[in-house]
Every structure is written in C-alpha cells, then in structure tokens.
C-alpha cells in the first residue's frame, strides 16, 4: 500500500525516518500512557459511521454530522497524514462498578474528576514532540476523528458490542487521545475482538440505545448520556422514566462488562479524585443557583450539561423515585426557579409523585405559569395520575 504524500510543497519539513514502536512506547510510558499506531488510511469504519449518521442515530449532535468527511479520513484533517497514534489513559478507582452513597444521584465516573481534556492533552502534546512534525495534530475527545476505531487499529483494544473500547489490560475505564502526523510510525497489530457470545452490556441497557438484536450500534437518541448531557431543551416524556437515577451520563453498559475486572486505577490523581462529591443528592442539585453551580462544577465535565440541564435531570430523577418527601423541594422550584425548562420538569416530577401537596403546588403553578412549555407541563402533570380530580 502506498503512503499518501504531503499535498503542499511549502509545508514545513519533518524527518523522513520512521518512528519505531519501541521508541514511541518508551516515551509514552514515561508519560504514563499506553500507546499504539496505525497507518492513516481510511477503513471500513468511515462507511459504518456514514450509515450511523444516515440512520439518524446521532440525534441532535450536529457537529458529528458536519464533520463526517473529516472523521472518515484523517488525510482530510491533515493533508499528507501517514500515521494515527492513539493513547489510552485510565481514570477512576479501577473498580468494576461504582457504589454511590444512598440517596445520591448518579454521575458518570469520568465526570467525577477534574476536566480530563487538559490533563490528558498536556501529555499527548508532549508525546507529539517525538514526531518532530510541526503540523501534527493532537486531540482529546473533541477532535473530528473516530477515536475508538483508530484505537482498535492501533492495537489498544476492541470496540465492544456497547460501542466503547475494551482492553484486556485496562478494561474500559480510560480516556483516549489521538495524534495525526505526517511522520511514518511503525504500525501496531490491530486488536482482536473478545466479546464472543457475551451480551451483558446489551442486556444491561435500560433504554434500548444498544440492543441484543443490534450489537455494535448505538442509537444515541435513546442513550442516557445523550439525554442528560447533549440534549438541550425538554427530555421526551416517554424517555424520562428510563433515566432512573442518572443526572449526568450513564455507566451501566460499561459496568456490566466482565473485562472491567481488569480495570486499573487512574495514573494521575486529578483523574482519580472525586472532584465532584459522590454524595450529591438530586434535592441538593435543585438548590444550586447560577453562582453555586459555577463554583461547584467549574473545571469538571459536568459543566457541559449547563445548570438548566443538570437541574432538569435532577427533577426527573426525583420524579422517578416517586418519593413524597421531595414534594416541598419541587414545589419551591415551581414557584421560584427562574428557568422555565427546570420548572417544567419539576412539574412533571410532581405529577409522578402525586398526593395533596403535589396537587396544590401544581394548581398554584397553573394559575401563574406564563411560559407556554412549562405551562403545558404543569397542565399535563395535573392531568396525570388522577391529579386533576378534587
Ligand atoms: S450509556 Fe446507558 S443508556 Fe447509553 S447505551 Fe450504555 S447502558 Fe444504554
Ligand atoms: S459486556 Fe460482553 S458483549 Fe459487552 S463489551 Fe463486554 S465482553 Fe463485549
């Protein structure tokens, strides 16, 4: 197979000699990274990605659609690219499953540490120096590259039926970083697949985002991670009960994977620390004003959901619990919360919980709610579960 050549004669020079895997691994090990490399030629993954987007599985994640062509071929991203180098960096405590304190809302494991982009990107950029390619691009999570597909080709693991990467030595609790370079790098052996007949992750998914009859394909529109983080605006009513206890992300399919008995703990304390306290209850989240939200979640992935998104999710979790003790808190939200999205979801939660207190809070809201969407939620909640009856 012939390697692509730089498209511009004016592009800055870089050494022509290949980088060996041994040299790459030695430098990566100094930085605490597992590493592998692949030739920067498009594979079948690009076509699979096109089909996934065409089927609408990306939902409202427009950036995934806009970057389709770049994602399918790293040479569009960097003309003359010859190699894609991928690193893996563990996070969390290395346990297969989380054990959240009673009453707390669930937050995905990766989001309970400091912002990982900066922590990992710093190491990836240091590793990039090995290539002496001034145009080499480094990404952590936000780049238009199919990280998991490249990680498989670079020998770091395989893409499991839940669509996450799985490693025999790391499990799945790790972040990926990618470097695209014009330098030739000795390629690793692609990883073989070790899912076999197992379907535990597919069976564990409560929403049907991944299903036994459709392994290796994620319908992001149904995934709790998408619903709680990426989706702006109201969560479709039919999906709300499926959120269960999750206020940010979801780890159920990853926790189900038996390969996570080989998971390892974070190698950087910033990714091991529970910067976001594990004991956040949904009630306490509903009390966060803008300043408190910023102060609490600045520098953590949770900030991505935004205050309104996180409080919306907290209200849904309380509705799912159907615990009458949450009624006074939700009634206060209905009266005082400035964001109509949160008020609307608090109304839904009150409708689910029911009882006299919920009914009188909803009636008061029906008399004063001016936002059309929140009002629709209030009236819908009054009609739910017999709440409209005297
Ligand atoms: S993250 Fe949760 S909702 Fe999404 S596919 Fe996995 S188990 Fe299903
Ligand atoms: S749970 Fe089973 S099917 Fe799913 S990724 Fe792990 S090994 Fe593969």
mmCIF file of N, CA and C in Angstrom, residues 119-229:
data_model
loop_
_atom_site.group_PDB
_atom_site.id
_atom_site.type_symbol
_atom_site.label_atom_id
_atom_site.label_comp_id
_atom_site.label_asym_id
_atom_site.label_seq_id
_atom_site.Cartn_x
_atom_site.Cartn_y
_atom_site.Cartn_z
ATOM 1 N N UNK A 119 -5.796 17.667 31.309
ATOM 2 C CA UNK A 119 -4.840 16.752 31.947
ATOM 3 C C UNK A 119 -4.205 15.834 30.901
ATOM 4 N N UNK A 120 -5.030 15.276 30.041
ATOM 5 C CA UNK A 120 -4.514 14.327 29.054
ATOM 6 C C UNK A 120 -3.871 15.044 27.863
ATOM 7 N N UNK A 121 -4.462 16.145 27.448
ATOM 8 C CA UNK A 121 -3.929 16.849 26.281
ATOM 9 C C UNK A 121 -2.487 17.293 26.519
ATOM 10 N N UNK A 122 -2.206 17.681 27.728
ATOM 11 C CA UNK A 122 -0.842 18.084 28.079
ATOM 12 C C UNK A 122 0.135 16.927 27.797
ATOM 13 N N UNK A 123 -0.242 15.722 28.170
ATOM 14 C CA UNK A 123 0.637 14.562 27.940
ATOM 15 C C UNK A 123 0.696 14.207 26.455
ATOM 16 N N UNK A 124 -0.442 14.306 25.793
ATOM 17 C CA UNK A 124 -0.472 13.957 24.366
ATOM 18 C C UNK A 124 0.419 14.921 23.578
ATOM 19 N N UNK A 125 0.375 16.186 23.947
ATOM 20 C CA UNK A 125 1.229 17.161 23.248
ATOM 21 C C UNK A 125 2.705 16.893 23.493
ATOM 22 N N UNK A 126 3.022 16.451 24.696
ATOM 23 C CA UNK A 126 4.423 16.095 24.971
ATOM 24 C C UNK A 126 4.837 14.905 24.110
ATOM 25 N N UNK A 127 3.951 13.942 23.992
ATOM 26 C CA UNK A 127 4.264 12.771 23.164
ATOM 27 C C UNK A 127 4.416 13.182 21.692
ATOM 28 N N UNK A 128 3.637 14.151 21.269
ATOM 29 C CA UNK A 128 3.676 14.604 19.866
ATOM 30 C C UNK A 128 5.071 15.063 19.454
ATOM 31 N N UNK A 129 5.839 15.542 20.426
ATOM 32 C CA UNK A 129 7.188 16.046 20.090
ATOM 33 C C UNK A 129 8.070 14.961 19.476
ATOM 34 N N UNK A 130 7.761 13.700 19.796
ATOM 35 C CA UNK A 130 8.548 12.582 19.263
ATOM 36 C C UNK A 130 8.593 12.645 17.730
ATOM 37 N N UNK A 131 7.523 13.138 17.113
ATOM 38 C CA UNK A 131 7.420 13.057 15.651
ATOM 39 C C UNK A 131 8.121 14.209 14.931
ATOM 40 N N UNK A 132 8.448 15.249 15.675
ATOM 41 C CA UNK A 132 9.122 16.426 15.086
ATOM 42 C C UNK A 132 8.406 16.907 13.827
ATOM 43 N N UNK A 133 7.081 16.790 13.856
ATOM 44 C CA UNK A 133 6.254 17.225 12.726
ATOM 45 C C UNK A 133 5.486 18.462 13.170
ATOM 46 N N UNK A 134 5.871 19.636 12.673
ATOM 47 C CA UNK A 134 5.218 20.858 13.159
ATOM 48 C C UNK A 134 3.723 20.906 12.863
ATOM 49 N N UNK A 135 3.255 20.092 11.925
ATOM 50 C CA UNK A 135 1.820 20.127 11.590
ATOM 51 C C UNK A 135 1.020 19.032 12.302
ATOM 52 N N UNK A 136 1.700 18.181 13.049
ATOM 53 C CA UNK A 136 0.980 17.077 13.705
ATOM 54 C C UNK A 136 -0.122 17.636 14.599
ATOM 55 N N UNK A 137 -1.297 16.994 14.572
ATOM 56 C CA UNK A 137 -2.452 17.457 15.345
ATOM 57 C C UNK A 137 -2.682 16.520 16.529
ATOM 58 N N UNK A 138 -3.020 17.106 17.664
ATOM 59 C CA UNK A 138 -3.280 16.314 18.875
ATOM 60 C C UNK A 138 -4.690 16.600 19.373
ATOM 61 N N UNK A 139 -5.395 15.553 19.749
ATOM 62 C CA UNK A 139 -6.788 15.714 20.194
ATOM 63 C C UNK A 139 -7.073 14.850 21.426
ATOM 64 N N UNK A 140 -7.953 15.366 22.256
ATOM 65 C CA UNK A 140 -8.545 14.548 23.312
ATOM 66 C C UNK A 140 -10.049 14.758 23.249
ATOM 67 N N UNK A 141 -10.742 13.788 22.758
ATOM 68 C CA UNK A 141 -12.204 13.770 22.795
ATOM 69 C C UNK A 141 -12.902 14.742 21.839
ATOM 70 N N UNK A 142 -12.328 15.915 21.624
ATOM 71 C CA UNK A 142 -13.058 16.936 20.876
ATOM 72 C C UNK A 142 -12.665 16.986 19.403
ATOM 73 N N UNK A 143 -11.687 16.196 18.975
ATOM 74 C CA UNK A 143 -11.236 16.258 17.581
ATOM 75 C C UNK A 143 -12.152 15.481 16.652
ATOM 76 N N UNK A 144 -12.182 15.872 15.367
ATOM 77 C CA UNK A 144 -13.036 15.162 14.408
ATOM 78 C C UNK A 144 -12.379 13.876 13.916
ATOM 79 N N UNK A 145 -12.147 12.953 14.839
ATOM 80 C CA UNK A 145 -11.537 11.656 14.488
ATOM 81 C C UNK A 145 -12.343 10.538 15.144
ATOM 82 N N UNK A 146 -12.369 9.387 14.500
ATOM 83 C CA UNK A 146 -13.087 8.236 15.062
ATOM 84 C C UNK A 146 -12.148 7.532 16.039
ATOM 85 N N UNK A 147 -12.047 8.083 17.249
ATOM 86 C CA UNK A 147 -11.010 7.615 18.190
ATOM 87 C C UNK A 147 -11.057 6.116 18.425
ATOM 88 N N UNK A 148 -12.260 5.598 18.644
ATOM 89 C CA UNK A 148 -12.342 4.187 19.037
ATOM 90 C C UNK A 148 -11.929 3.269 17.888
ATOM 91 N N UNK A 149 -12.308 3.648 16.679
ATOM 92 C CA UNK A 149 -11.909 2.841 15.525
ATOM 93 C C UNK A 149 -10.386 2.863 15.359
ATOM 94 N N UNK A 150 -9.799 4.049 15.543
ATOM 95 C CA UNK A 150 -8.337 4.126 15.418
ATOM 96 C C UNK A 150 -7.647 3.396 16.560
ATOM 97 N N UNK A 151 -8.255 3.476 17.737
ATOM 98 C CA UNK A 151 -7.653 2.778 18.882
ATOM 99 C C UNK A 151 -7.621 1.271 18.628
ATOM 100 N N UNK A 152 -8.675 0.764 18.010
ATOM 101 C CA UNK A 152 -8.691 -0.674 17.684
ATOM 102 C C UNK A 152 -7.601 -0.995 16.669
ATOM 103 N N UNK A 153 -7.517 -0.162 15.641
ATOM 104 C CA UNK A 153 -6.489 -0.435 14.632
ATOM 105 C C UNK A 153 -5.090 -0.265 15.205
ATOM 106 N N UNK A 154 -4.965 0.607 16.197
ATOM 107 C CA UNK A 154 -3.656 0.823 16.824
ATOM 108 C C UNK A 154 -3.367 -0.216 17.911
ATOM 109 N N UNK A 155 -4.248 -1.210 18.054
ATOM 110 C CA UNK A 155 -3.964 -2.339 18.941
ATOM 111 C C UNK A 155 -4.254 -2.089 20.402
ATOM 112 N N UNK A 156 -4.977 -1.008 20.740
ATOM 113 C CA UNK A 156 -5.210 -0.716 22.157
ATOM 114 C C UNK A 156 -6.368 -1.513 22.743
ATOM 115 N N UNK A 157 -7.212 -2.059 21.905
ATOM 116 C CA UNK A 157 -8.362 -2.815 22.399
ATOM 117 C C UNK A 157 -9.297 -3.099 21.248
ATOM 118 N N UNK A 158 -10.525 -3.497 21.582
ATOM 119 C CA UNK A 158 -11.509 -3.726 20.540
ATOM 120 C C UNK A 158 -12.782 -2.940 20.878
ATOM 121 N N UNK A 159 -13.580 -2.675 19.860
ATOM 122 C CA UNK A 159 -14.832 -1.965 20.095
ATOM 123 C C UNK A 159 -15.873 -3.010 20.482
ATOM 124 N N UNK A 160 -16.355 -2.920 21.729
ATOM 125 C CA UNK A 160 -17.291 -3.915 22.243
ATOM 126 C C UNK A 160 -18.686 -3.725 21.671
ATOM 127 N N UNK A 161 -19.556 -4.650 22.012
ATOM 128 C CA UNK A 161 -20.926 -4.570 21.498
ATOM 129 C C UNK A 161 -21.643 -3.313 21.995
ATOM 130 N N UNK A 162 -21.143 -2.725 23.082
ATOM 131 C CA UNK A 162 -21.735 -1.477 23.584
ATOM 132 C C UNK A 162 -21.131 -0.244 22.911
ATOM 133 N N UNK A 163 -20.189 -0.460 21.998
ATOM 134 C CA UNK A 163 -19.516 0.564 21.185
ATOM 135 C C UNK A 163 -18.413 1.319 21.929
ATOM 136 N N UNK A 164 -18.102 0.923 23.164
ATOM 137 C CA UNK A 164 -16.949 1.503 23.859
ATOM 138 C C UNK A 164 -15.730 0.640 23.556
ATOM 139 N N UNK A 165 -14.556 1.212 23.795
ATOM 140 C CA UNK A 165 -13.353 0.407 23.602
ATOM 141 C C UNK A 165 -13.136 -0.481 24.832
ATOM 142 N N UNK A 166 -12.707 -1.696 24.610
ATOM 143 C CA UNK A 166 -12.411 -2.619 25.710
ATOM 144 C C UNK A 166 -10.975 -3.100 25.541
ATOM 145 N N UNK A 167 -10.256 -3.101 26.646
ATOM 146 C CA UNK A 167 -8.865 -3.562 26.615
ATOM 147 C C UNK A 167 -8.713 -4.729 27.575
ATOM 148 N N UNK A 168 -7.907 -5.703 27.174
ATOM 149 C CA UNK A 168 -7.695 -6.849 28.067
ATOM 150 C C UNK A 168 -6.855 -6.462 29.282
ATOM 151 N N UNK A 169 -6.103 -5.365 29.162
ATOM 152 C CA UNK A 169 -5.249 -4.983 30.289
ATOM 153 C C UNK A 169 -5.782 -3.779 31.069
ATOM 154 N N UNK A 170 -6.742 -3.017 30.472
ATOM 155 C CA UNK A 170 -7.223 -1.809 31.149
ATOM 156 C C UNK A 170 -8.721 -1.828 31.411
ATOM 157 N N UNK A 171 -9.459 -2.804 30.891
ATOM 158 C CA UNK A 171 -10.919 -2.728 30.943
ATOM 159 C C UNK A 171 -11.397 -1.633 30.015
ATOM 160 N N UNK A 172 -12.357 -0.820 30.480
ATOM 161 C CA UNK A 172 -12.893 0.264 29.627
ATOM 162 C C UNK A 172 -12.843 1.633 30.285
ATOM 163 N N UNK A 173 -12.355 1.696 31.519
ATOM 164 C CA UNK A 173 -12.354 2.996 32.208
ATOM 165 C C UNK A 173 -11.101 3.767 31.836
ATOM 166 N N UNK A 174 -11.019 4.217 30.595
ATOM 167 C CA UNK A 174 -9.869 5.050 30.208
ATOM 168 C C UNK A 174 -10.288 6.035 29.126
ATOM 169 N N UNK A 175 -9.573 7.145 29.067
ATOM 170 C CA UNK A 175 -9.772 8.151 28.015
ATOM 171 C C UNK A 175 -8.815 7.856 26.877
ATOM 172 N N UNK A 176 -9.183 8.359 25.704
ATOM 173 C CA UNK A 176 -8.326 8.212 24.531
ATOM 174 C C UNK A 176 -7.815 9.573 24.077
ATOM 175 N N UNK A 177 -6.594 9.581 23.593
ATOM 176 C CA UNK A 177 -6.045 10.764 22.936
ATOM 177 C C UNK A 177 -5.501 10.345 21.579
ATOM 178 N N UNK A 178 -5.515 11.259 20.612
ATOM 179 C CA UNK A 178 -5.118 10.908 19.246
ATOM 180 C C UNK A 178 -4.129 11.944 18.705
ATOM 181 N N UNK A 179 -3.115 11.447 17.996
ATOM 182 C CA UNK A 179 -2.193 12.326 17.268
ATOM 183 C C UNK A 179 -2.230 11.901 15.800
ATOM 184 N N UNK A 180 -2.419 12.864 14.922
ATOM 185 C CA UNK A 180 -2.335 12.592 13.484
ATOM 186 C C UNK A 180 -1.075 13.278 12.984
ATOM 187 N N UNK A 181 -0.192 12.539 12.333
ATOM 188 C CA UNK A 181 1.095 13.087 11.926
ATOM 189 C C UNK A 181 1.462 12.663 10.500
ATOM 190 N N UNK A 182 2.302 13.487 9.871
ATOM 191 C CA UNK A 182 2.795 13.140 8.532
ATOM 192 C C UNK A 182 3.971 12.158 8.630
ATOM 193 N N UNK A 183 4.461 11.964 9.835
ATOM 194 C CA UNK A 183 5.607 11.075 10.045
ATOM 195 C C UNK A 183 5.141 9.625 9.951
ATOM 196 N N UNK A 184 5.955 8.791 9.368
ATOM 197 C CA UNK A 184 5.624 7.365 9.340
ATOM 198 C C UNK A 184 5.969 6.744 10.688
ATOM 199 N N UNK A 185 5.017 6.015 11.243
ATOM 200 C CA UNK A 185 5.226 5.355 12.537
ATOM 201 C C UNK A 185 4.970 3.867 12.334
ATOM 202 N N UNK A 186 5.831 3.060 12.896
ATOM 203 C CA UNK A 186 5.646 1.606 12.791
ATOM 204 C C UNK A 186 4.253 1.241 13.334
ATOM 205 N N UNK A 187 3.463 0.550 12.534
ATOM 206 C CA UNK A 187 2.074 0.270 12.934
ATOM 207 C C UNK A 187 1.995 -0.901 13.911
ATOM 208 N N UNK A 188 1.048 -0.829 14.844
ATOM 209 C CA UNK A 188 0.799 -1.938 15.786
ATOM 210 C C UNK A 188 -0.098 -2.964 15.099
ATOM 211 N N UNK A 189 -0.180 -4.132 15.701
ATOM 212 C CA UNK A 189 -1.149 -5.144 15.256
ATOM 213 C C UNK A 189 -2.538 -4.714 15.713
ATOM 214 N N UNK A 190 -3.539 -4.655 14.814
ATOM 215 C CA UNK A 190 -4.904 -4.350 15.292
ATOM 216 C C UNK A 190 -5.351 -5.377 16.325
ATOM 217 N N UNK A 191 -6.198 -4.933 17.240
ATOM 218 C CA UNK A 191 -6.627 -5.819 18.332
ATOM 219 C C UNK A 191 -7.726 -6.770 17.845
ATOM 220 N N UNK A 192 -7.714 -7.976 18.347
ATOM 221 C CA UNK A 192 -8.801 -8.907 18.025
ATOM 222 C C UNK A 192 -9.998 -8.638 18.952
ATOM 223 N N UNK A 193 -11.158 -9.155 18.562
ATOM 224 C CA UNK A 193 -12.409 -8.938 19.297
ATOM 225 C C UNK A 193 -12.583 -10.055 20.326
ATOM 226 N N UNK A 194 -12.904 -9.692 21.567
ATOM 227 C CA UNK A 194 -13.067 -10.714 22.607
ATOM 228 C C UNK A 194 -14.434 -10.634 23.282
ATOM 229 N N UNK A 195 -15.446 -10.198 22.543
ATOM 230 C CA UNK A 195 -16.806 -10.195 23.093
ATOM 231 C C UNK A 195 -17.418 -11.603 23.057
ATOM 232 N N UNK A 196 -17.062 -12.353 22.024
ATOM 233 C CA UNK A 196 -17.629 -13.698 21.908
ATOM 234 C C UNK A 196 -19.148 -13.665 21.913
ATOM 235 N N UNK A 197 -19.761 -14.580 22.689
ATOM 236 C CA UNK A 197 -21.228 -14.658 22.709
ATOM 237 C C UNK A 197 -21.844 -13.823 23.835
ATOM 238 N N UNK A 198 -20.997 -13.128 24.544
ATOM 239 C CA UNK A 198 -21.472 -12.301 25.665
ATOM 240 C C UNK A 198 -22.421 -11.204 25.172
ATOM 241 N N UNK A 199 -23.462 -10.932 25.948
ATOM 242 C CA UNK A 199 -24.375 -9.817 25.615
ATOM 243 C C UNK A 199 -24.688 -8.992 26.871
ATOM 244 N N UNK A 200 -23.823 -9.085 27.880
ATOM 245 C CA UNK A 200 -24.176 -8.467 29.169
ATOM 246 C C UNK A 200 -24.423 -6.966 29.059
ATOM 247 N N UNK A 201 -23.601 -6.281 28.271
ATOM 248 C CA UNK A 201 -23.790 -4.818 28.162
ATOM 249 C C UNK A 201 -25.125 -4.510 27.489
ATOM 250 N N UNK A 202 -25.457 -5.293 26.458
ATOM 251 C CA UNK A 202 -26.708 -5.045 25.725
ATOM 252 C C UNK A 202 -27.903 -5.311 26.627
ATOM 253 N N UNK A 203 -27.792 -6.352 27.443
ATOM 254 C CA UNK A 203 -28.886 -6.687 28.357
ATOM 255 C C UNK A 203 -29.034 -5.638 29.461
ATOM 256 N N UNK A 204 -27.928 -4.962 29.794
ATOM 257 C CA UNK A 204 -27.962 -4.005 30.913
ATOM 258 C C UNK A 204 -28.532 -2.659 30.515
ATOM 259 N N UNK A 205 -28.620 -2.369 29.230
ATOM 260 C CA UNK A 205 -29.068 -1.036 28.802
ATOM 261 C C UNK A 205 -30.570 -0.887 29.038
ATOM 262 N N UNK A 206 -30.967 0.111 29.829
ATOM 263 C CA UNK A 206 -32.399 0.222 30.164
ATOM 264 C C UNK A 206 -33.232 0.902 29.086
ATOM 265 N N UNK A 207 -32.609 1.467 28.067
ATOM 266 C CA UNK A 207 -33.365 2.307 27.128
ATOM 267 C C UNK A 207 -33.485 1.733 25.724
ATOM 268 N N UNK A 208 -32.734 0.687 25.415
ATOM 269 C CA UNK A 208 -32.730 0.179 24.046
ATOM 270 C C UNK A 208 -31.793 0.951 23.133
ATOM 271 N N UNK A 209 -30.954 1.822 23.698
ATOM 272 C CA UNK A 209 -29.964 2.531 22.869
ATOM 273 C C UNK A 209 -29.012 1.526 22.227
ATOM 274 N N UNK A 210 -28.663 0.485 22.965
ATOM 275 C CA UNK A 210 -27.973 -0.685 22.406
ATOM 276 C C UNK A 210 -28.867 -1.885 22.699
ATOM 277 N N UNK A 211 -28.908 -2.823 21.752
ATOM 278 C CA UNK A 211 -29.881 -3.923 21.886
ATOM 279 C C UNK A 211 -29.252 -5.216 21.418
ATOM 280 N N UNK A 212 -29.708 -6.333 21.997
ATOM 281 C CA UNK A 212 -29.158 -7.626 21.583
ATOM 282 C C UNK A 212 -29.333 -7.900 20.088
ATOM 283 N N UNK A 213 -30.390 -7.344 19.480
ATOM 284 C CA UNK A 213 -30.589 -7.602 18.053
ATOM 285 C C UNK A 213 -29.839 -6.593 17.181
ATOM 286 N N UNK A 214 -29.062 -5.705 17.819
ATOM 287 C CA UNK A 214 -28.359 -4.698 17.039
ATOM 288 C C UNK A 214 -27.026 -4.372 17.722
ATOM 289 N N UNK A 215 -26.174 -5.399 17.948
ATOM 290 C CA UNK A 215 -24.913 -5.147 18.640
ATOM 291 C C UNK A 215 -24.023 -4.207 17.829
ATOM 292 N N UNK A 216 -23.117 -3.552 18.513
ATOM 293 C CA UNK A 216 -22.125 -2.647 17.907
ATOM 294 C C UNK A 216 -22.743 -1.379 17.314
ATOM 295 N N UNK A 217 -24.030 -1.136 17.572
ATOM 296 C CA UNK A 217 -24.648 0.086 17.043
ATOM 297 C C UNK A 217 -25.393 0.786 18.164
ATOM 298 N N UNK A 218 -25.050 2.032 18.402
ATOM 299 C CA UNK A 218 -25.669 2.829 19.463
ATOM 300 C C UNK A 218 -26.614 3.841 18.842
ATOM 301 N N UNK A 219 -27.869 3.822 19.263
ATOM 302 C CA UNK A 219 -28.797 4.885 18.882
ATOM 303 C C UNK A 219 -28.679 5.958 19.956
ATOM 304 N N UNK A 220 -27.850 6.956 19.656
ATOM 305 C CA UNK A 220 -27.541 7.971 20.679
ATOM 306 C C UNK A 220 -28.795 8.661 21.180
ATOM 307 N N UNK A 221 -29.831 8.754 20.346
ATOM 308 C CA UNK A 221 -31.040 9.465 20.753
ATOM 309 C C UNK A 221 -31.690 8.831 21.975
ATOM 310 N N UNK A 222 -31.428 7.530 22.191
ATOM 311 C CA UNK A 222 -32.034 6.833 23.330
ATOM 312 C C UNK A 222 -31.059 6.668 24.497
ATOM 313 N N UNK A 223 -29.821 7.097 24.289
ATOM 314 C CA UNK A 223 -28.803 6.847 25.319
ATOM 315 C C UNK A 223 -28.921 7.885 26.435
ATOM 316 N N UNK A 224 -28.835 7.430 27.672
ATOM 317 C CA UNK A 224 -28.965 8.327 28.823
ATOM 318 C C UNK A 224 -27.857 9.390 28.802
ATOM 319 N N UNK A 225 -26.690 9.033 28.316
ATOM 320 C CA UNK A 225 -25.612 10.028 28.228
ATOM 321 C C UNK A 225 -26.029 11.177 27.321
ATOM 322 N N UNK A 226 -26.610 10.841 26.209
ATOM 323 C CA UNK A 226 -27.083 11.870 25.275
ATOM 324 C C UNK A 226 -28.221 12.682 25.905
ATOM 325 N N UNK A 227 -29.173 11.991 26.484
ATOM 326 C CA UNK A 227 -30.354 12.673 27.019
ATOM 327 C C UNK A 227 -29.993 13.616 28.161
ATOM 328 N N UNK A 228 -29.012 13.224 28.980
ATOM 329 C CA UNK A 228 -28.692 14.041 30.153
ATOM 330 C C UNK A 228 -27.612 15.086 29.886
ATOM 331 N N UNK A 229 -26.835 14.918 28.801
ATOM 332 C CA UNK A 229 -25.718 15.843 28.575
ATOM 333 C C UNK A 229 -25.890 16.637 27.278
#
